[in-house]
């Protein structure tokens, strides 16, 4: 049964002169105001990003006087609940030796904010745990990245601060646990991805 969902897009118009004349397209809200009930459970649609050039981004740049397009990445989600998942592990960085640009991407696919203060992201080896600081809240549809040794404010600004690689280039699994140690999400990659 078809159902319509509506969203407001935000087009940030920048001055048409200077070093950055491009405009920015973003979403001020990522959860649909409309819901649908399926099997007595209420769902909304959550937009988790824009897909452009094979990459999922949280906003995109629109060049002045040029057409631009992006696919929406959206999921149905139960209303009133957060739903936090690891979506990507970039385990082969381009920075030689340190692979400082490795990252793990985490998204809240739910319709409610998720307080992830004190949650731990890690692999199997000692020294590979990252604990989210107090006051860390992941809004509905928000994506963040935890880098090995870089800080990217547009992705939350999180970093292990490690001078050596965190993620095994052959394969491993990233695990996200809450403050009680409960496994919230696991993402196997490389050779570990094919392990049953």
mmCIF file of C-alpha atoms in Angstrom:
data_model
loop_
_atom_site.group_PDB
_atom_site.id
_atom_site.type_symbol
_atom_site.label_atom_id
_atom_site.label_comp_id
_atom_site.label_asym_id
_atom_site.label_seq_id
_atom_site.Cartn_x
_atom_site.Cartn_y
_atom_site.Cartn_z
ATOM 1 C CA UNK A 1 0.000 0.000 0.000
ATOM 2 C CA UNK A 2 1.627 3.308 -1.086
ATOM 3 C CA UNK A 3 2.215 6.000 1.518
ATOM 4 C CA UNK A 4 3.579 9.524 1.113
ATOM 5 C CA UNK A 5 6.264 11.004 3.359
ATOM 6 C CA UNK A 6 7.436 14.622 3.300
ATOM 7 C CA UNK A 7 10.708 16.302 4.228
ATOM 8 C CA UNK A 8 11.997 19.863 4.165
ATOM 9 C CA UNK A 9 15.312 20.472 2.473
ATOM 10 C CA UNK A 10 17.579 23.306 3.485
ATOM 11 C CA UNK A 11 19.372 25.180 0.691
ATOM 12 C CA UNK A 12 22.054 27.444 2.152
ATOM 13 C CA UNK A 13 22.642 30.213 -0.359
ATOM 14 C CA UNK A 14 26.185 31.539 -0.151
ATOM 15 C CA UNK A 15 27.561 34.733 -1.735
ATOM 16 C CA UNK A 16 28.145 34.123 -5.431
ATOM 17 C CA UNK A 17 31.641 35.573 -5.262
ATOM 18 C CA UNK A 18 34.771 34.670 -3.352
ATOM 19 C CA UNK A 19 36.650 31.412 -2.841
ATOM 20 C CA UNK A 20 33.548 29.300 -1.970
ATOM 21 C CA UNK A 21 30.542 30.392 -4.038
ATOM 22 C CA UNK A 22 28.897 26.957 -3.915
ATOM 23 C CA UNK A 23 25.604 26.447 -2.074
ATOM 24 C CA UNK A 24 24.988 23.763 0.557
ATOM 25 C CA UNK A 25 22.027 21.349 0.589
ATOM 26 C CA UNK A 26 21.112 19.786 3.914
ATOM 27 C CA UNK A 27 18.140 18.423 5.866
ATOM 28 C CA UNK A 28 17.009 20.360 8.953
ATOM 29 C CA UNK A 29 15.095 17.276 10.118
ATOM 30 C CA UNK A 30 15.681 13.667 9.151
ATOM 31 C CA UNK A 31 12.531 11.985 10.486
ATOM 32 C CA UNK A 32 9.297 12.122 8.506
ATOM 33 C CA UNK A 33 6.399 13.842 10.264
ATOM 34 C CA UNK A 34 4.089 11.194 8.798
ATOM 35 C CA UNK A 35 3.928 7.634 10.097
ATOM 36 C CA UNK A 36 2.460 4.389 8.874
ATOM 37 C CA UNK A 37 1.173 1.465 10.949
ATOM 38 C CA UNK A 38 2.194 -2.046 9.906
ATOM 39 C CA UNK A 39 1.083 -5.040 11.988
ATOM 40 C CA UNK A 40 0.078 -2.707 14.848
ATOM 41 C CA UNK A 41 3.547 -1.101 14.936
ATOM 42 C CA UNK A 42 4.046 2.543 14.013
ATOM 43 C CA UNK A 43 6.905 3.439 11.647
ATOM 44 C CA UNK A 44 8.373 6.670 10.291
ATOM 45 C CA UNK A 45 10.990 7.168 7.593
ATOM 46 C CA UNK A 46 14.487 8.264 8.639
ATOM 47 C CA UNK A 47 16.851 9.809 6.083
ATOM 48 C CA UNK A 48 20.432 8.913 7.002
ATOM 49 C CA UNK A 49 22.206 10.749 4.183
ATOM 50 C CA UNK A 50 22.617 11.641 0.540
ATOM 51 C CA UNK A 51 24.376 9.310 -1.869
ATOM 52 C CA UNK A 52 26.606 11.062 -4.386
ATOM 53 C CA UNK A 53 29.347 9.458 -6.455
ATOM 54 C CA UNK A 54 29.084 6.205 -4.515
ATOM 55 C CA UNK A 55 29.603 7.955 -1.152
ATOM 56 C CA UNK A 56 27.018 8.600 1.558
ATOM 57 C CA UNK A 57 27.303 12.156 2.854
ATOM 58 C CA UNK A 58 25.358 14.163 5.403
ATOM 59 C CA UNK A 59 25.060 17.177 3.116
ATOM 60 C CA UNK A 60 26.266 18.107 -0.341
ATOM 61 C CA UNK A 61 27.579 21.075 -2.252
ATOM 62 C CA UNK A 62 25.663 22.520 -5.185
ATOM 63 C CA UNK A 63 27.914 24.412 -7.621
ATOM 64 C CA UNK A 64 26.670 27.880 -8.607
ATOM 65 C CA UNK A 65 24.604 27.889 -11.808
ATOM 66 C CA UNK A 66 24.830 24.118 -12.202
ATOM 67 C CA UNK A 67 22.377 21.293 -11.787
ATOM 68 C CA UNK A 68 23.080 18.741 -9.086
ATOM 69 C CA UNK A 69 21.341 15.672 -7.750
ATOM 70 C CA UNK A 70 21.725 13.076 -5.033
ATOM 71 C CA UNK A 71 19.913 9.909 -4.058
ATOM 72 C CA UNK A 72 18.404 9.776 -0.581
ATOM 73 C CA UNK A 73 19.416 7.003 1.796
ATOM 74 C CA UNK A 74 16.411 6.236 3.986
ATOM 75 C CA UNK A 75 15.122 3.470 6.252
ATOM 76 C CA UNK A 76 11.788 2.738 7.912
ATOM 77 C CA UNK A 77 12.098 2.882 11.707
ATOM 78 C CA UNK A 78 9.838 2.231 14.670
ATOM 79 C CA UNK A 79 8.704 5.501 16.198
ATOM 80 C CA UNK A 80 10.131 6.670 19.505
ATOM 81 C CA UNK A 81 13.240 4.448 19.497
ATOM 82 C CA UNK A 82 16.930 4.930 18.646
ATOM 83 C CA UNK A 83 18.603 2.285 16.451
ATOM 84 C CA UNK A 84 22.405 2.553 16.396
ATOM 85 C CA UNK A 85 24.506 0.562 13.911
ATOM 86 C CA UNK A 86 28.053 0.377 12.594
ATOM 87 C CA UNK A 87 27.704 0.841 8.830
ATOM 88 C CA UNK A 88 31.287 0.947 7.541
ATOM 89 C CA UNK A 89 34.861 0.191 8.521
ATOM 90 C CA UNK A 90 37.457 1.890 6.350
ATOM 91 C CA UNK A 91 40.321 -0.394 7.287
ATOM 92 C CA UNK A 92 42.909 0.508 4.661
ATOM 93 C CA UNK A 93 43.894 4.113 5.054
ATOM 94 C CA UNK A 94 45.884 6.100 2.531
ATOM 95 C CA UNK A 95 48.227 7.736 5.068
ATOM 96 C CA UNK A 96 51.437 5.690 4.980
ATOM 97 C CA UNK A 97 52.423 3.711 8.078
ATOM 98 C CA UNK A 98 49.908 5.249 10.531
ATOM 99 C CA UNK A 99 46.787 4.896 8.343
ATOM 100 C CA UNK A 100 45.477 7.882 10.295
ATOM 101 C CA UNK A 101 42.522 8.194 7.892
ATOM 102 C CA UNK A 102 41.011 4.812 8.806
ATOM 103 C CA UNK A 103 37.565 5.202 10.340
ATOM 104 C CA UNK A 104 34.456 3.436 11.580
ATOM 105 C CA UNK A 105 31.110 4.980 10.660
ATOM 106 C CA UNK A 106 28.170 4.764 13.058
ATOM 107 C CA UNK A 107 24.588 5.840 12.289
ATOM 108 C CA UNK A 108 21.386 6.228 14.274
ATOM 109 C CA UNK A 109 18.697 4.737 12.023
ATOM 110 C CA UNK A 110 16.045 5.297 14.670
ATOM 111 C CA UNK A 111 13.520 8.063 15.193
ATOM 112 C CA UNK A 112 14.737 9.111 18.669
ATOM 113 C CA UNK A 113 18.110 10.450 19.862
ATOM 114 C CA UNK A 114 20.609 7.905 21.233
ATOM 115 C CA UNK A 115 22.763 8.849 24.226
ATOM 116 C CA UNK A 116 25.972 6.924 23.506
ATOM 117 C CA UNK A 117 28.019 8.455 26.330
ATOM 118 C CA UNK A 118 30.381 5.813 27.698
ATOM 119 C CA UNK A 119 29.724 3.356 24.870
ATOM 120 C CA UNK A 120 32.814 1.568 23.623
ATOM 121 C CA UNK A 121 33.876 0.950 20.028
ATOM 122 C CA UNK A 122 36.621 -1.593 19.623
ATOM 123 C CA UNK A 123 38.196 -4.623 18.011
ATOM 124 C CA UNK A 124 39.727 -7.656 19.696
ATOM 125 C CA UNK A 125 43.165 -6.367 20.680
ATOM 126 C CA UNK A 126 44.235 -4.327 23.678
ATOM 127 C CA UNK A 127 44.481 -0.594 23.010
ATOM 128 C CA UNK A 128 41.823 -0.662 20.330
ATOM 129 C CA UNK A 129 38.929 0.674 22.378
ATOM 130 C CA UNK A 130 37.386 4.098 21.911
ATOM 131 C CA UNK A 131 35.007 5.327 24.626
ATOM 132 C CA UNK A 132 32.519 8.019 23.653
ATOM 133 C CA UNK A 133 32.775 11.051 25.944
ATOM 134 C CA UNK A 134 30.005 12.179 28.273
ATOM 135 C CA UNK A 135 27.262 14.126 26.543
ATOM 136 C CA UNK A 136 27.585 12.299 23.210
ATOM 137 C CA UNK A 137 24.146 12.115 21.617
ATOM 138 C CA UNK A 138 23.477 10.721 18.164
ATOM 139 C CA UNK A 139 20.407 12.406 16.672
ATOM 140 C CA UNK A 140 17.985 10.514 14.405
ATOM 141 C CA UNK A 141 19.553 9.961 10.979
ATOM 142 C CA UNK A 142 22.946 11.277 12.131
ATOM 143 C CA UNK A 143 26.203 9.677 10.950
ATOM 144 C CA UNK A 144 29.518 10.005 12.778
ATOM 145 C CA UNK A 145 32.995 8.660 12.101
ATOM 146 C CA UNK A 146 35.668 7.633 14.561
ATOM 147 C CA UNK A 147 39.075 8.122 12.908
ATOM 148 C CA UNK A 148 42.330 6.432 13.848
ATOM 149 C CA UNK A 149 44.294 9.672 14.146
ATOM 150 C CA UNK A 150 42.457 12.508 12.412
ATOM 151 C CA UNK A 151 39.773 14.945 13.520
ATOM 152 C CA UNK A 152 36.917 15.778 11.144
ATOM 153 C CA UNK A 153 34.387 18.116 12.815
ATOM 154 C CA UNK A 154 31.879 17.517 10.012
ATOM 155 C CA UNK A 155 31.774 13.846 11.126
ATOM 156 C CA UNK A 156 31.638 14.525 14.875
ATOM 157 C CA UNK A 157 35.349 15.153 15.524
ATOM 158 C CA UNK A 158 36.011 11.731 17.094
ATOM 159 C CA UNK A 159 39.483 10.148 16.983
ATOM 160 C CA UNK A 160 41.343 7.305 18.684
ATOM 161 C CA UNK A 161 44.416 9.548 18.637
ATOM 162 C CA UNK A 162 46.526 6.526 17.748
ATOM 163 C CA UNK A 163 49.834 6.868 15.923
ATOM 164 C CA UNK A 164 49.469 3.349 14.563
ATOM 165 C CA UNK A 165 46.713 1.591 12.576
ATOM 166 C CA UNK A 166 43.732 0.291 14.550
ATOM 167 C CA UNK A 167 41.985 -1.931 12.006
ATOM 168 C CA UNK A 168 43.571 -5.098 10.628
ATOM 169 C CA UNK A 169 44.050 -4.824 6.855
ATOM 170 C CA UNK A 170 43.238 -8.506 6.326
ATOM 171 C CA UNK A 171 39.983 -8.525 8.242
ATOM 172 C CA UNK A 172 38.475 -8.142 11.676
ATOM 173 C CA UNK A 173 35.246 -7.027 13.335
ATOM 174 C CA UNK A 174 34.306 -3.701 14.875
ATOM 175 C CA UNK A 175 32.042 -3.972 17.889
ATOM 176 C CA UNK A 176 29.964 -1.310 19.610
ATOM 177 C CA UNK A 177 28.916 -1.966 23.210
ATOM 178 C CA UNK A 178 26.801 0.080 25.581
ATOM 179 C CA UNK A 179 27.847 1.070 29.123
ATOM 180 C CA UNK A 180 26.709 -2.312 30.448
ATOM 181 C CA UNK A 181 28.841 -4.203 27.923
ATOM 182 C CA UNK A 182 25.872 -5.324 25.807
ATOM 183 C CA UNK A 183 26.759 -5.740 22.135
ATOM 184 C CA UNK A 184 24.763 -3.145 20.190
ATOM 185 C CA UNK A 185 26.270 -3.580 16.738
ATOM 186 C CA UNK A 186 28.981 -5.645 15.073
ATOM 187 C CA UNK A 187 30.503 -5.150 11.625
ATOM 188 C CA UNK A 188 32.815 -7.820 10.203
ATOM 189 C CA UNK A 189 34.992 -6.864 7.252
ATOM 190 C CA UNK A 190 37.665 -8.364 5.001
ATOM 191 C CA UNK A 191 38.410 -12.035 5.680
ATOM 192 C CA UNK A 192 36.270 -11.924 8.841
ATOM 193 C CA UNK A 193 33.183 -10.912 6.827
ATOM 194 C CA UNK A 194 32.906 -14.390 5.305
ATOM 195 C CA UNK A 195 33.184 -16.161 8.663
ATOM 196 C CA UNK A 196 29.828 -17.699 9.688
#
